[in-house]
PDB file of C-alpha atoms in Angstrom:
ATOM      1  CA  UNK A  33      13.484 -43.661-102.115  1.00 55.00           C
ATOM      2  CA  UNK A  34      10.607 -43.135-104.522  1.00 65.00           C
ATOM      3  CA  UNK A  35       7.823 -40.694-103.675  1.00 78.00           C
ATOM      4  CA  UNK A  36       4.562 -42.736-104.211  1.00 87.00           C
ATOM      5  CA  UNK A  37       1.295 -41.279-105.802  1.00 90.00           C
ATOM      6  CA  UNK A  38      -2.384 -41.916-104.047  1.00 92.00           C
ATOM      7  CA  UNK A  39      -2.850 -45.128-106.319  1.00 95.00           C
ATOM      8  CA  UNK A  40       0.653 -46.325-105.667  1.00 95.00           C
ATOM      9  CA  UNK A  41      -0.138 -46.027-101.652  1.00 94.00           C
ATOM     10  CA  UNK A  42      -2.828 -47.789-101.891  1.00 95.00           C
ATOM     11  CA  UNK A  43      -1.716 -50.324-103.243  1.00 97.00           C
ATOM     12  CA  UNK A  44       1.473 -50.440-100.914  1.00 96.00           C
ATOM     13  CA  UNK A  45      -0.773 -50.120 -98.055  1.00 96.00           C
ATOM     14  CA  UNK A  46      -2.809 -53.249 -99.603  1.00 96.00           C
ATOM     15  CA  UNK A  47       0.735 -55.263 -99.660  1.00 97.00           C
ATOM     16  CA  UNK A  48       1.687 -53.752 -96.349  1.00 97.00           C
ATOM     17  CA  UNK A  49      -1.708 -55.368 -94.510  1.00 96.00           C
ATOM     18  CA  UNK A  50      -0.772 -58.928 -96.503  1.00 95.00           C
ATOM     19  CA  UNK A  51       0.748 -61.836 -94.820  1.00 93.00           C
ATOM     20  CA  UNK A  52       2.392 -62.495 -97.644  1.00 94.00           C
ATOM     21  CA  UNK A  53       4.033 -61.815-101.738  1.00 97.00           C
ATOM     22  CA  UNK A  54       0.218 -60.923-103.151  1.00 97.00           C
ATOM     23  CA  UNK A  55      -1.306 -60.966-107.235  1.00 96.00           C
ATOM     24  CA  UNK A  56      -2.111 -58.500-109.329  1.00 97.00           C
ATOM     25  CA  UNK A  57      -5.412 -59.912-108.896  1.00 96.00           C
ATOM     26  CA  UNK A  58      -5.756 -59.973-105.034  1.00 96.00           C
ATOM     27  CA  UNK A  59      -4.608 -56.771-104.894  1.00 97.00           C
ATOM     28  CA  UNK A  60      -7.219 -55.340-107.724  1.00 97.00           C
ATOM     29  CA  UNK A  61      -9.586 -57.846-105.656  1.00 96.00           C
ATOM     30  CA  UNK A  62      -8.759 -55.416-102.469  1.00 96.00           C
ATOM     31  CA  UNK A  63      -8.965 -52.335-104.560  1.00 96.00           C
ATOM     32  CA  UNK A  64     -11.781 -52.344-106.212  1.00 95.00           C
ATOM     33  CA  UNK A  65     -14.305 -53.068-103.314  1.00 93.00           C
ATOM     34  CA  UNK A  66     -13.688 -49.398-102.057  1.00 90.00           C
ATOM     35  CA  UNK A  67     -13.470 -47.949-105.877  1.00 91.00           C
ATOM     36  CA  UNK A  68     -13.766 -48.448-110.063  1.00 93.00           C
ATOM     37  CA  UNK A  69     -10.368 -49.568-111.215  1.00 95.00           C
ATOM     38  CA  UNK A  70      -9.387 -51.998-113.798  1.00 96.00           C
ATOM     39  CA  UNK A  71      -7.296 -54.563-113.509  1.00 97.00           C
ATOM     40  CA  UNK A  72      -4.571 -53.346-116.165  1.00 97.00           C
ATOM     41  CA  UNK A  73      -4.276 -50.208-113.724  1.00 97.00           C
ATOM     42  CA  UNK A  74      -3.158 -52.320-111.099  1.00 97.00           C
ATOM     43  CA  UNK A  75      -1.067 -54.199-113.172  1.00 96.00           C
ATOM     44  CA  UNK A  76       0.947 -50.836-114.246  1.00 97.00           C
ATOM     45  CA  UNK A  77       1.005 -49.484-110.929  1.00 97.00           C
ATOM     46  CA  UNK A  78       2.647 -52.865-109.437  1.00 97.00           C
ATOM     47  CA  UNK A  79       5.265 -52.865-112.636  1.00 96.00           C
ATOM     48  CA  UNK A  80       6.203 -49.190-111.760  1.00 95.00           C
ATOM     49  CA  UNK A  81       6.733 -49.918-107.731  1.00 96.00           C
ATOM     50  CA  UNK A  82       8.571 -52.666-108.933  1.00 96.00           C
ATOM     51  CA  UNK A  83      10.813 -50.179-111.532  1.00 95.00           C
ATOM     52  CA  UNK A  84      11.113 -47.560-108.610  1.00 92.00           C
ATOM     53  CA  UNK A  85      12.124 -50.801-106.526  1.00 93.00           C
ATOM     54  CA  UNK A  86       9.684 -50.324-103.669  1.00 95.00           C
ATOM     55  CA  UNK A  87       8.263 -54.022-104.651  1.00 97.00           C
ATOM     56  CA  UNK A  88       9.940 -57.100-105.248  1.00 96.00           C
ATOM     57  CA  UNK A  89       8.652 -59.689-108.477  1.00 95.00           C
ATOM     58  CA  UNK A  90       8.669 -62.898-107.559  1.00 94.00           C
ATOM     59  CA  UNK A  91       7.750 -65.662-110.163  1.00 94.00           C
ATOM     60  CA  UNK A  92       5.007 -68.048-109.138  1.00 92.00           C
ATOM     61  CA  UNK A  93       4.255 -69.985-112.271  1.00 93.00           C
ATOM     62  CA  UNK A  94       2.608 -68.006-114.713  1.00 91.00           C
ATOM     63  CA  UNK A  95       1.664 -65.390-112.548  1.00 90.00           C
ATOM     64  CA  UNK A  96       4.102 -62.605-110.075  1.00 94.00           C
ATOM     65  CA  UNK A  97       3.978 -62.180-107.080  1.00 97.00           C
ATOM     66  CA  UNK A  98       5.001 -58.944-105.309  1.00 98.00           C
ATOM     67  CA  UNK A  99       5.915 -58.286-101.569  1.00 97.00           C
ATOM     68  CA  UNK A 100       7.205 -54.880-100.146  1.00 96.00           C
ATOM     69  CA  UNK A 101      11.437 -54.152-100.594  1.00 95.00           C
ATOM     70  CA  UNK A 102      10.889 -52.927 -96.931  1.00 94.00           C
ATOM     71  CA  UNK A 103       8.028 -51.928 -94.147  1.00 93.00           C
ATOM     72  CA  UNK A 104       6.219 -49.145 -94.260  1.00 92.00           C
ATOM     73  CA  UNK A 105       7.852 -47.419 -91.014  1.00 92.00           C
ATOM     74  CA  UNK A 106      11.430 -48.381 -93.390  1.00 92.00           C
ATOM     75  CA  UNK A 107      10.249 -46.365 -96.392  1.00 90.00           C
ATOM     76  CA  UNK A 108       8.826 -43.405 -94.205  1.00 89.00           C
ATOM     77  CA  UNK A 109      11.790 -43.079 -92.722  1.00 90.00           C
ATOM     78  CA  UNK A 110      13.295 -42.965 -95.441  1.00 89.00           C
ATOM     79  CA  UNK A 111      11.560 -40.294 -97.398  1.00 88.00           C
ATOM     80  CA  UNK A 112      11.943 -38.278 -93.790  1.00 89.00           C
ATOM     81  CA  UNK A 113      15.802 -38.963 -94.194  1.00 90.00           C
ATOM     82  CA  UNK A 114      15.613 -37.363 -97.617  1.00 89.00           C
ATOM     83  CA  UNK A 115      13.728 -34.557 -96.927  1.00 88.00           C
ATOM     84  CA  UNK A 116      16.123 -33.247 -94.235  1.00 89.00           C
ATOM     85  CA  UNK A 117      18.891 -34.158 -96.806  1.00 89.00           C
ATOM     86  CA  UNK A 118      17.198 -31.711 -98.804  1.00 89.00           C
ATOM     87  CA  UNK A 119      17.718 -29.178 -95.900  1.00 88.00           C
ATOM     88  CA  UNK A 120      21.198 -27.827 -96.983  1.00 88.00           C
ATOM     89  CA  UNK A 121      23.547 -26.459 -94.281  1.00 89.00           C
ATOM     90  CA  UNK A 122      24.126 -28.480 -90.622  1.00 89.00           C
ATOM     91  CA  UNK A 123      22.086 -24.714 -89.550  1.00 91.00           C
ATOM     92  CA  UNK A 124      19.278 -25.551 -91.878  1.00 91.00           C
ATOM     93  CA  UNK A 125      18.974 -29.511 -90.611  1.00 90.00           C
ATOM     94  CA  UNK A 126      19.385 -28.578 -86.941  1.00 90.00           C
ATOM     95  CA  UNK A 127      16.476 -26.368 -87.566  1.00 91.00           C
ATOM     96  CA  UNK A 128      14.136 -28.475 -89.875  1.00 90.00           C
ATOM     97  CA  UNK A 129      14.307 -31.212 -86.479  1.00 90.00           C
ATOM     98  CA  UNK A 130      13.481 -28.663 -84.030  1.00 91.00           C
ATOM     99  CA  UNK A 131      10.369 -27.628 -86.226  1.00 91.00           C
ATOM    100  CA  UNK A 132       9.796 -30.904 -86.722  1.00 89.00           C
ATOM    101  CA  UNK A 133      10.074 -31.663 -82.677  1.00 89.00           C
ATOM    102  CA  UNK A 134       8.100 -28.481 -82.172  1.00 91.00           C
ATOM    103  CA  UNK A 135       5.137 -30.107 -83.980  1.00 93.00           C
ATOM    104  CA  UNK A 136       5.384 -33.494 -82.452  1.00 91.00           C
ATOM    105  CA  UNK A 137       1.991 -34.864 -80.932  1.00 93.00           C
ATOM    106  CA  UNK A 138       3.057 -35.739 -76.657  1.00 92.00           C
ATOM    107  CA  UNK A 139       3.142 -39.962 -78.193  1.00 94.00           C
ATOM    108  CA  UNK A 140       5.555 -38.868 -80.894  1.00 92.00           C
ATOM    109  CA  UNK A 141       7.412 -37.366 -78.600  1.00 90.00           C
ATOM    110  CA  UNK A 142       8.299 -39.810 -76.684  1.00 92.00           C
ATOM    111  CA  UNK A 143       8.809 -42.084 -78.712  1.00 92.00           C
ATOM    112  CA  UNK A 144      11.687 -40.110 -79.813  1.00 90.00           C
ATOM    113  CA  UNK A 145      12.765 -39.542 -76.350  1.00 90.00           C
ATOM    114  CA  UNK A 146      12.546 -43.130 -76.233  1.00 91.00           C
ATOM    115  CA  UNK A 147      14.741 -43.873 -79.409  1.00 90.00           C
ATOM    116  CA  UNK A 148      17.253 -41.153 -78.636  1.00 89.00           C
ATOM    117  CA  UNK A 149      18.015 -42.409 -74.875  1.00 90.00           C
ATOM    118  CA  UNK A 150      18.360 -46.086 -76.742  1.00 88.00           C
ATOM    119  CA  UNK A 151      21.598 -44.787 -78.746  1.00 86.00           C
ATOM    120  CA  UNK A 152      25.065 -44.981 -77.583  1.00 72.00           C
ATOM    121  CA  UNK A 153      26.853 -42.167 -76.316  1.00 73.00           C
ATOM    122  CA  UNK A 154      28.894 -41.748 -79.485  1.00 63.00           C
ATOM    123  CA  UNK A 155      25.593 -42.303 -81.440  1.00 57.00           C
ATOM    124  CA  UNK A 156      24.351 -39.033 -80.326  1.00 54.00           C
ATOM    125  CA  UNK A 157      27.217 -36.790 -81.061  1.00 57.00           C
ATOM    126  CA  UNK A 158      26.577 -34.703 -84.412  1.00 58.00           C
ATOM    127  CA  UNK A 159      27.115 -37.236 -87.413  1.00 55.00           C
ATOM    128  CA  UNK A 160      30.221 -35.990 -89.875  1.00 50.00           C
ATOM    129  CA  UNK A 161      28.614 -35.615 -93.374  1.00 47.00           C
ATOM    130  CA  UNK A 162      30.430 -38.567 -94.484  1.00 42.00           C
ATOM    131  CA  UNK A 163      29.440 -40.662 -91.549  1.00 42.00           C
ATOM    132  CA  UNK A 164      25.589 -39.783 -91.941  1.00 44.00           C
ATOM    133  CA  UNK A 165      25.912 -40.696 -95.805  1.00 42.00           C
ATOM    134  CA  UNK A 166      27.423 -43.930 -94.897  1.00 42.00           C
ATOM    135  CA  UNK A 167      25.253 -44.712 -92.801  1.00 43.00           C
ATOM    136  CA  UNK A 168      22.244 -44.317 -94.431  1.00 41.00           C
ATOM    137  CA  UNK A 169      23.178 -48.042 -96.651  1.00 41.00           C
TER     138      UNK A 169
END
Protein backbone atom coordinates (compact mmCIF):
# COMPACT_ATOMS: atom_id res chain seq x y z
CA UNK A 1 0.00 0.00 0.00
CA UNK A 2 1.24 3.41 -1.09
CA UNK A 3 2.10 6.05 1.50
CA UNK A 4 0.15 9.20 0.34
CA UNK A 5 1.56 12.85 0.51
CA UNK A 6 -0.71 15.93 2.05
CA UNK A 7 -2.00 16.73 -1.61
CA UNK A 8 -2.61 13.11 -2.39
CA UNK A 9 -4.88 12.90 1.02
CA UNK A 10 -6.67 15.45 0.17
CA UNK A 11 -7.65 14.54 -2.60
CA UNK A 12 -8.46 10.87 -1.37
CA UNK A 13 -10.33 12.36 1.39
CA UNK A 14 -12.30 14.51 -1.42
CA UNK A 15 -13.13 10.96 -3.25
CA UNK A 16 -13.69 9.32 0.09
CA UNK A 17 -16.72 12.05 1.05
CA UNK A 18 -18.16 11.40 -2.83
CA UNK A 19 -21.12 9.33 -3.55
CA UNK A 20 -19.66 8.39 -6.39
CA UNK A 21 -16.40 7.86 -9.40
CA UNK A 22 -15.65 11.95 -9.35
CA UNK A 23 -13.60 14.43 -12.30
CA UNK A 24 -10.60 15.89 -12.27
CA UNK A 25 -12.63 18.88 -12.29
CA UNK A 26 -15.01 18.26 -9.29
CA UNK A 27 -12.34 17.32 -7.39
CA UNK A 28 -10.09 20.64 -8.30
CA UNK A 29 -13.75 22.25 -7.87
CA UNK A 30 -13.53 20.83 -4.04
CA UNK A 31 -9.93 21.74 -3.73
CA UNK A 32 -9.54 24.87 -4.57
CA UNK A 33 -12.31 26.55 -2.39
CA UNK A 34 -10.04 25.88 0.75
CA UNK A 35 -6.62 26.71 -1.35
CA UNK A 36 -4.63 27.99 -4.85
CA UNK A 37 -4.15 24.92 -6.96
CA UNK A 38 -4.35 24.45 -10.60
CA UNK A 39 -6.11 22.19 -12.28
CA UNK A 40 -3.06 20.29 -14.01
CA UNK A 41 -1.95 19.61 -10.24
CA UNK A 42 -4.92 17.74 -9.68
CA UNK A 43 -4.77 16.11 -12.76
CA UNK A 44 -1.09 14.64 -11.84
CA UNK A 45 -1.95 13.86 -8.45
CA UNK A 46 -5.15 11.68 -9.63
CA UNK A 47 -2.75 9.94 -12.51
CA UNK A 48 -0.18 9.06 -9.72
CA UNK A 49 -3.00 7.50 -7.14
CA UNK A 50 -4.09 5.84 -10.04
CA UNK A 51 -0.16 4.48 -10.87
CA UNK A 52 0.25 3.64 -7.05
CA UNK A 53 -3.31 1.94 -7.59
CA UNK A 54 -5.10 3.62 -4.71
CA UNK A 55 -7.72 5.00 -7.52
CA UNK A 56 -9.45 3.32 -10.13
CA UNK A 57 -9.86 5.19 -14.02
CA UNK A 58 -12.91 4.74 -15.29
CA UNK A 59 -13.75 6.09 -18.86
CA UNK A 60 -16.78 8.33 -19.10
CA UNK A 61 -16.62 9.71 -22.60
CA UNK A 62 -13.97 12.03 -23.01
CA UNK A 63 -13.37 12.58 -19.59
CA UNK A 64 -12.14 9.79 -16.34
CA UNK A 65 -13.58 9.20 -13.74
CA UNK A 66 -11.86 7.99 -10.54
CA UNK A 67 -13.34 6.23 -7.39
CA UNK A 68 -11.24 4.85 -4.40
CA UNK A 69 -9.55 0.92 -4.95
CA UNK A 70 -10.84 0.62 -1.28
CA UNK A 71 -12.26 2.77 1.93
CA UNK A 72 -10.37 4.73 3.83
CA UNK A 73 -10.58 2.46 7.15
CA UNK A 74 -9.22 -0.47 4.16
CA UNK A 75 -6.12 1.54 3.27
CA UNK A 76 -5.36 2.57 7.00
CA UNK A 77 -5.37 -0.64 7.88
CA UNK A 78 -3.39 -1.42 5.62
CA UNK A 79 -0.50 0.92 6.02
CA UNK A 80 -0.94 -0.21 9.99
CA UNK A 81 -0.47 -3.89 8.65
CA UNK A 82 2.75 -2.76 7.02
CA UNK A 83 4.17 -0.92 9.57
CA UNK A 84 4.12 -3.81 12.08
CA UNK A 85 5.46 -5.92 9.11
CA UNK A 86 8.21 -3.63 9.33
CA UNK A 87 8.61 -4.68 13.05
CA UNK A 88 11.01 -7.69 12.50
CA UNK A 89 10.98 -10.54 15.07
CA UNK A 90 7.37 -12.13 16.56
CA UNK A 91 9.29 -10.18 20.02
CA UNK A 92 9.43 -6.94 18.15
CA UNK A 93 5.51 -7.22 16.74
CA UNK A 94 4.18 -8.46 20.09
CA UNK A 95 5.70 -5.35 21.41
CA UNK A 96 4.92 -2.65 18.70
CA UNK A 97 0.82 -3.84 19.61
CA UNK A 98 1.22 -3.48 23.20
CA UNK A 99 2.69 0.14 22.63
CA UNK A 100 0.29 0.61 20.32
CA UNK A 101 -2.61 -0.71 22.94
CA UNK A 102 -0.81 1.28 25.59
CA UNK A 103 -1.63 4.49 23.65
CA UNK A 104 -5.13 3.65 22.71
CA UNK A 105 -7.78 6.47 23.58
CA UNK A 106 -10.75 4.32 26.18
CA UNK A 107 -13.16 4.34 22.38
CA UNK A 108 -10.23 2.75 20.59
CA UNK A 109 -10.02 0.48 23.00
CA UNK A 110 -12.88 -1.01 22.84
CA UNK A 111 -13.38 -1.15 19.79
CA UNK A 112 -10.60 -3.53 19.71
CA UNK A 113 -11.96 -5.39 22.57
CA UNK A 114 -14.89 -5.44 20.49
CA UNK A 115 -13.18 -6.83 17.23
CA UNK A 116 -10.98 -9.27 19.11
CA UNK A 117 -14.01 -11.02 21.13
CA UNK A 118 -15.74 -11.13 17.37
CA UNK A 119 -12.90 -13.68 16.11
CA UNK A 120 -13.03 -17.33 16.36
CA UNK A 121 -11.19 -19.19 18.79
CA UNK A 122 -8.60 -20.35 16.28
CA UNK A 123 -8.56 -16.72 14.94
CA UNK A 124 -6.89 -15.58 18.00
CA UNK A 125 -4.12 -18.02 18.37
CA UNK A 126 -0.65 -16.44 17.16
CA UNK A 127 -0.78 -16.38 13.20
CA UNK A 128 2.26 -18.70 11.58
CA UNK A 129 4.28 -16.26 9.35
CA UNK A 130 2.97 -17.93 6.40
CA UNK A 131 -0.59 -17.84 7.53
CA UNK A 132 -0.45 -13.96 8.37
CA UNK A 133 1.16 -13.38 4.77
CA UNK A 134 -1.61 -15.27 3.25
CA UNK A 135 -3.89 -13.75 4.72
CA UNK A 136 -3.23 -10.41 4.18
CA UNK A 137 -4.68 -11.01 0.02
Amino acid sequence: MARLGNLEREVMEHIWSSTGPVTVREVHEALARERDLAYTTVMTVLDRLAKKSVVRRVRDGRAYRYEAVAGKDQMVADLMREALDGAGSDAHRAAALVRFVDEATPEEAAALREALAGLAPAETSPPSTSRRRAHRG
